[in-house]
């Protein structure tokens, strides 16, 4: 169980929306004075609730408009194979997300690239990484929702329901 209260959740929600907030701006948003707010932010960082603070770059503006969801199947399921495959996939810069799945697909990758030729270059690198029994690609036609903000309103904050 987590040990977050309503102030912690408010701090996390505010920082998810704008990680550049100053402590005074953040404390004003969440209804705390600066020192307690700063102490809470430090605790949230130390306890791993805040993993990092980043800027979200517009992929279209930088020339990476193509998103592809790549389903990977394999007949290999031993730990050594997974270690080698995972290390190879993690090293591919096009891969934004890499998930081990349940069901018919063994692994799912979220890939960004420049265009179809860029994806073809990625695909050729991917199939060299390990013995795969199947690779299927689904190109995103339109991004309808994209957020990095977790739905913190779904957790109880330690308050009675």
PDB file of C-alpha atoms in Angstrom:
ATOM      1  CA  UNK A   1       0.000   0.000   0.000  1.00  0.00           C
ATOM      2  CA  UNK A   2       1.230   3.501  -0.637  1.00  0.00           C
ATOM      3  CA  UNK A   3       1.641   6.167   2.009  1.00  0.00           C
ATOM      4  CA  UNK A   4       0.410   9.099  -0.062  1.00  0.00           C
ATOM      5  CA  UNK A   5      -1.979  11.643   1.382  1.00  0.00           C
ATOM      6  CA  UNK A   6      -4.001  14.258  -0.478  1.00  0.00           C
ATOM      7  CA  UNK A   7      -1.127  16.771  -0.436  1.00  0.00           C
ATOM      8  CA  UNK A   8       1.320  14.236  -1.860  1.00  0.00           C
ATOM      9  CA  UNK A   9      -1.149  13.405  -4.633  1.00  0.00           C
ATOM     10  CA  UNK A  10      -1.736  17.099  -5.328  1.00  0.00           C
ATOM     11  CA  UNK A  11       2.036  17.664  -5.577  1.00  0.00           C
ATOM     12  CA  UNK A  12       2.448  14.698  -7.919  1.00  0.00           C
ATOM     13  CA  UNK A  13      -0.488  15.810 -10.078  1.00  0.00           C
ATOM     14  CA  UNK A  14       0.864  19.371 -10.325  1.00  0.00           C
ATOM     15  CA  UNK A  15       4.375  18.162 -11.221  1.00  0.00           C
ATOM     16  CA  UNK A  16       2.976  15.746 -13.818  1.00  0.00           C
ATOM     17  CA  UNK A  17       1.296  18.727 -15.473  1.00  0.00           C
ATOM     18  CA  UNK A  18       4.312  21.054 -15.166  1.00  0.00           C
ATOM     19  CA  UNK A  19       7.635  19.821 -13.795  1.00  0.00           C
ATOM     20  CA  UNK A  20       9.109  23.317 -14.130  1.00  0.00           C
ATOM     21  CA  UNK A  21       7.010  24.721 -11.271  1.00  0.00           C
ATOM     22  CA  UNK A  22       9.064  26.481  -8.639  1.00  0.00           C
ATOM     23  CA  UNK A  23       8.563  25.394  -5.032  1.00  0.00           C
ATOM     24  CA  UNK A  24       6.675  28.622  -4.347  1.00  0.00           C
ATOM     25  CA  UNK A  25       4.420  28.057  -7.371  1.00  0.00           C
ATOM     26  CA  UNK A  26       3.910  24.432  -6.405  1.00  0.00           C
ATOM     27  CA  UNK A  27       3.167  25.238  -2.763  1.00  0.00           C
ATOM     28  CA  UNK A  28       0.606  27.835  -3.851  1.00  0.00           C
ATOM     29  CA  UNK A  29      -1.076  25.289  -6.152  1.00  0.00           C
ATOM     30  CA  UNK A  30      -1.366  22.599  -3.475  1.00  0.00           C
ATOM     31  CA  UNK A  31      -2.134  24.794  -0.471  1.00  0.00           C
ATOM     32  CA  UNK A  32       1.025  24.312   1.571  1.00  0.00           C
ATOM     33  CA  UNK A  33       3.736  26.744   2.625  1.00  0.00           C
ATOM     34  CA  UNK A  34       7.066  26.471   0.813  1.00  0.00           C
ATOM     35  CA  UNK A  35       9.111  24.558   3.395  1.00  0.00           C
ATOM     36  CA  UNK A  36       6.637  21.693   3.983  1.00  0.00           C
ATOM     37  CA  UNK A  37       6.029  21.499   0.237  1.00  0.00           C
ATOM     38  CA  UNK A  38       9.774  21.289  -0.472  1.00  0.00           C
ATOM     39  CA  UNK A  39      10.186  18.596   2.205  1.00  0.00           C
ATOM     40  CA  UNK A  40       7.381  16.557   0.653  1.00  0.00           C
ATOM     41  CA  UNK A  41       8.900  16.853  -2.840  1.00  0.00           C
ATOM     42  CA  UNK A  42      12.270  15.696  -1.471  1.00  0.00           C
ATOM     43  CA  UNK A  43      10.602  12.742   0.302  1.00  0.00           C
ATOM     44  CA  UNK A  44       8.657  11.813  -2.844  1.00  0.00           C
ATOM     45  CA  UNK A  45      11.941  11.819  -4.793  1.00  0.00           C
ATOM     46  CA  UNK A  46      13.837   9.832  -2.155  1.00  0.00           C
ATOM     47  CA  UNK A  47      11.070   7.231  -1.884  1.00  0.00           C
ATOM     48  CA  UNK A  48      10.949   6.803  -5.669  1.00  0.00           C
ATOM     49  CA  UNK A  49       7.490   8.259  -6.310  1.00  0.00           C
ATOM     50  CA  UNK A  50       9.155  10.851  -8.526  1.00  0.00           C
ATOM     51  CA  UNK A  51      11.525   8.975 -10.825  1.00  0.00           C
ATOM     52  CA  UNK A  52      12.704  11.904 -12.942  1.00  0.00           C
ATOM     53  CA  UNK A  53      11.652  15.247 -14.351  1.00  0.00           C
ATOM     54  CA  UNK A  54      11.682  15.549 -18.110  1.00  0.00           C
ATOM     55  CA  UNK A  55      10.604  17.718 -21.003  1.00  0.00           C
ATOM     56  CA  UNK A  56       8.254  16.149 -23.509  1.00  0.00           C
ATOM     57  CA  UNK A  57       9.512  16.830 -27.021  1.00  0.00           C
ATOM     58  CA  UNK A  58       7.061  17.150 -29.922  1.00  0.00           C
ATOM     59  CA  UNK A  59       7.992  14.151 -32.088  1.00  0.00           C
ATOM     60  CA  UNK A  60       6.419  15.633 -35.233  1.00  0.00           C
ATOM     61  CA  UNK A  61       8.405  18.862 -34.952  1.00  0.00           C
ATOM     62  CA  UNK A  62      11.699  16.999 -34.567  1.00  0.00           C
ATOM     63  CA  UNK A  63      11.009  14.725 -37.537  1.00  0.00           C
ATOM     64  CA  UNK A  64       9.829  11.495 -35.867  1.00  0.00           C
ATOM     65  CA  UNK A  65       6.156  11.450 -36.899  1.00  0.00           C
ATOM     66  CA  UNK A  66       5.711   7.691 -37.362  1.00  0.00           C
ATOM     67  CA  UNK A  67       4.646   5.519 -34.421  1.00  0.00           C
ATOM     68  CA  UNK A  68       4.605   1.751 -34.846  1.00  0.00           C
ATOM     69  CA  UNK A  69       3.440  -0.900 -32.396  1.00  0.00           C
ATOM     70  CA  UNK A  70       5.540  -3.999 -32.993  1.00  0.00           C
ATOM     71  CA  UNK A  71       4.362  -7.393 -31.745  1.00  0.00           C
ATOM     72  CA  UNK A  72       7.109  -9.969 -31.340  1.00  0.00           C
ATOM     73  CA  UNK A  73       6.698 -13.701 -30.942  1.00  0.00           C
ATOM     74  CA  UNK A  74       9.393 -16.194 -30.086  1.00  0.00           C
ATOM     75  CA  UNK A  75       9.730 -19.892 -29.405  1.00  0.00           C
ATOM     76  CA  UNK A  76      12.545 -19.170 -26.944  1.00  0.00           C
ATOM     77  CA  UNK A  77      11.444 -18.602 -23.359  1.00  0.00           C
ATOM     78  CA  UNK A  78      14.530 -19.162 -21.245  1.00  0.00           C
ATOM     79  CA  UNK A  79      16.095 -16.501 -19.054  1.00  0.00           C
ATOM     80  CA  UNK A  80      19.407 -16.271 -20.958  1.00  0.00           C
ATOM     81  CA  UNK A  81      17.594 -15.644 -24.248  1.00  0.00           C
ATOM     82  CA  UNK A  82      15.448 -12.952 -22.616  1.00  0.00           C
ATOM     83  CA  UNK A  83      18.508 -11.225 -21.128  1.00  0.00           C
ATOM     84  CA  UNK A  84      20.211 -11.057 -24.551  1.00  0.00           C
ATOM     85  CA  UNK A  85      17.041 -10.006 -26.372  1.00  0.00           C
ATOM     86  CA  UNK A  86      16.131  -7.370 -23.767  1.00  0.00           C
ATOM     87  CA  UNK A  87      19.629  -5.877 -23.824  1.00  0.00           C
ATOM     88  CA  UNK A  88      19.558  -5.679 -27.626  1.00  0.00           C
ATOM     89  CA  UNK A  89      16.084  -4.105 -27.766  1.00  0.00           C
ATOM     90  CA  UNK A  90      16.810  -1.611 -24.978  1.00  0.00           C
ATOM     91  CA  UNK A  91      19.828  -0.443 -27.001  1.00  0.00           C
ATOM     92  CA  UNK A  92      17.657   0.402 -30.048  1.00  0.00           C
ATOM     93  CA  UNK A  93      16.970   4.156 -29.803  1.00  0.00           C
ATOM     94  CA  UNK A  94      13.720   3.931 -31.768  1.00  0.00           C
ATOM     95  CA  UNK A  95      12.098   1.867 -28.992  1.00  0.00           C
ATOM     96  CA  UNK A  96      10.201   4.079 -26.532  1.00  0.00           C
ATOM     97  CA  UNK A  97       8.463   1.257 -24.678  1.00  0.00           C
ATOM     98  CA  UNK A  98       9.184  -2.460 -24.387  1.00  0.00           C
ATOM     99  CA  UNK A  99       6.726  -4.797 -22.663  1.00  0.00           C
ATOM    100  CA  UNK A 100       6.658  -8.545 -21.990  1.00  0.00           C
ATOM    101  CA  UNK A 101       3.069  -9.577 -22.605  1.00  0.00           C
ATOM    102  CA  UNK A 102       0.595 -12.277 -21.698  1.00  0.00           C
ATOM    103  CA  UNK A 103      -1.498 -13.917 -24.387  1.00  0.00           C
ATOM    104  CA  UNK A 104      -0.614 -14.543 -28.030  1.00  0.00           C
ATOM    105  CA  UNK A 105       2.119 -11.892 -28.284  1.00  0.00           C
ATOM    106  CA  UNK A 106       5.328 -12.353 -26.306  1.00  0.00           C
ATOM    107  CA  UNK A 107       6.634  -8.768 -26.494  1.00  0.00           C
ATOM    108  CA  UNK A 108       5.193  -5.424 -27.548  1.00  0.00           C
ATOM    109  CA  UNK A 109       7.350  -2.490 -28.589  1.00  0.00           C
ATOM    110  CA  UNK A 110       6.330   1.106 -29.141  1.00  0.00           C
ATOM    111  CA  UNK A 111       8.648   2.497 -31.808  1.00  0.00           C
ATOM    112  CA  UNK A 112       9.026   5.978 -33.281  1.00  0.00           C
ATOM    113  CA  UNK A 113      10.794   6.703 -36.534  1.00  0.00           C
ATOM    114  CA  UNK A 114      11.076   9.097 -39.442  1.00  0.00           C
ATOM    115  CA  UNK A 115       9.104   7.277 -42.149  1.00  0.00           C
ATOM    116  CA  UNK A 116       8.489   3.842 -43.710  1.00  0.00           C
ATOM    117  CA  UNK A 117      12.142   3.549 -44.760  1.00  0.00           C
ATOM    118  CA  UNK A 118      13.172   4.419 -41.205  1.00  0.00           C
ATOM    119  CA  UNK A 119      10.939   1.650 -39.917  1.00  0.00           C
ATOM    120  CA  UNK A 120      12.401  -0.798 -42.430  1.00  0.00           C
ATOM    121  CA  UNK A 121      15.907   0.011 -41.131  1.00  0.00           C
ATOM    122  CA  UNK A 122      14.671  -0.534 -37.563  1.00  0.00           C
ATOM    123  CA  UNK A 123      12.995  -3.832 -38.527  1.00  0.00           C
ATOM    124  CA  UNK A 124      16.231  -5.149 -40.025  1.00  0.00           C
ATOM    125  CA  UNK A 125      18.113  -4.271 -36.822  1.00  0.00           C
ATOM    126  CA  UNK A 126      15.395  -5.906 -34.696  1.00  0.00           C
ATOM    127  CA  UNK A 127      15.389  -9.235 -36.527  1.00  0.00           C
ATOM    128  CA  UNK A 128      19.182  -9.446 -36.144  1.00  0.00           C
ATOM    129  CA  UNK A 129      18.889  -9.232 -32.339  1.00  0.00           C
ATOM    130  CA  UNK A 130      17.579 -12.760 -31.696  1.00  0.00           C
ATOM    131  CA  UNK A 131      15.764 -15.751 -33.099  1.00  0.00           C
ATOM    132  CA  UNK A 132      12.136 -14.597 -33.476  1.00  0.00           C
ATOM    133  CA  UNK A 133       9.197 -16.665 -34.700  1.00  0.00           C
ATOM    134  CA  UNK A 134       7.102 -13.670 -35.744  1.00  0.00           C
ATOM    135  CA  UNK A 135       7.132  -9.893 -35.997  1.00  0.00           C
ATOM    136  CA  UNK A 136       3.958  -7.961 -36.741  1.00  0.00           C
ATOM    137  CA  UNK A 137       3.757  -4.191 -37.142  1.00  0.00           C
ATOM    138  CA  UNK A 138       0.767  -1.889 -36.697  1.00  0.00           C
ATOM    139  CA  UNK A 139       1.262   1.721 -37.787  1.00  0.00           C
ATOM    140  CA  UNK A 140      -0.568   4.364 -35.787  1.00  0.00           C
ATOM    141  CA  UNK A 141      -2.754   6.378 -38.138  1.00  0.00           C
ATOM    142  CA  UNK A 142      -3.697   9.035 -35.578  1.00  0.00           C
ATOM    143  CA  UNK A 143      -2.787   9.667 -31.966  1.00  0.00           C
ATOM    144  CA  UNK A 144      -6.060  10.411 -30.211  1.00  0.00           C
ATOM    145  CA  UNK A 145      -4.798  10.548 -26.625  1.00  0.00           C
ATOM    146  CA  UNK A 146      -1.293  10.662 -25.246  1.00  0.00           C
ATOM    147  CA  UNK A 147      -0.420  11.491 -21.684  1.00  0.00           C
ATOM    148  CA  UNK A 148       2.313  10.724 -19.229  1.00  0.00           C
ATOM    149  CA  UNK A 149       0.149  11.761 -16.260  1.00  0.00           C
ATOM    150  CA  UNK A 150      -0.983   8.896 -14.057  1.00  0.00           C
ATOM    151  CA  UNK A 151      -4.647   9.000 -12.923  1.00  0.00           C
ATOM    152  CA  UNK A 152      -3.858   9.737  -9.275  1.00  0.00           C
ATOM    153  CA  UNK A 153      -7.535  10.303  -8.521  1.00  0.00           C
ATOM    154  CA  UNK A 154      -7.940   6.512  -8.641  1.00  0.00           C
ATOM    155  CA  UNK A 155      -5.928   5.953  -5.468  1.00  0.00           C
ATOM    156  CA  UNK A 156      -7.413   6.452  -2.021  1.00  0.00           C
ATOM    157  CA  UNK A 157      -4.703   8.731  -0.454  1.00  0.00           C
ATOM    158  CA  UNK A 158      -5.079   6.768   2.768  1.00  0.00           C
ATOM    159  CA  UNK A 159      -8.509   8.347   3.331  1.00  0.00           C
ATOM    160  CA  UNK A 160     -11.619   6.309   4.122  1.00  0.00           C
ATOM    161  CA  UNK A 161     -13.763   5.494   1.101  1.00  0.00           C
TER     162      UNK A 161
END
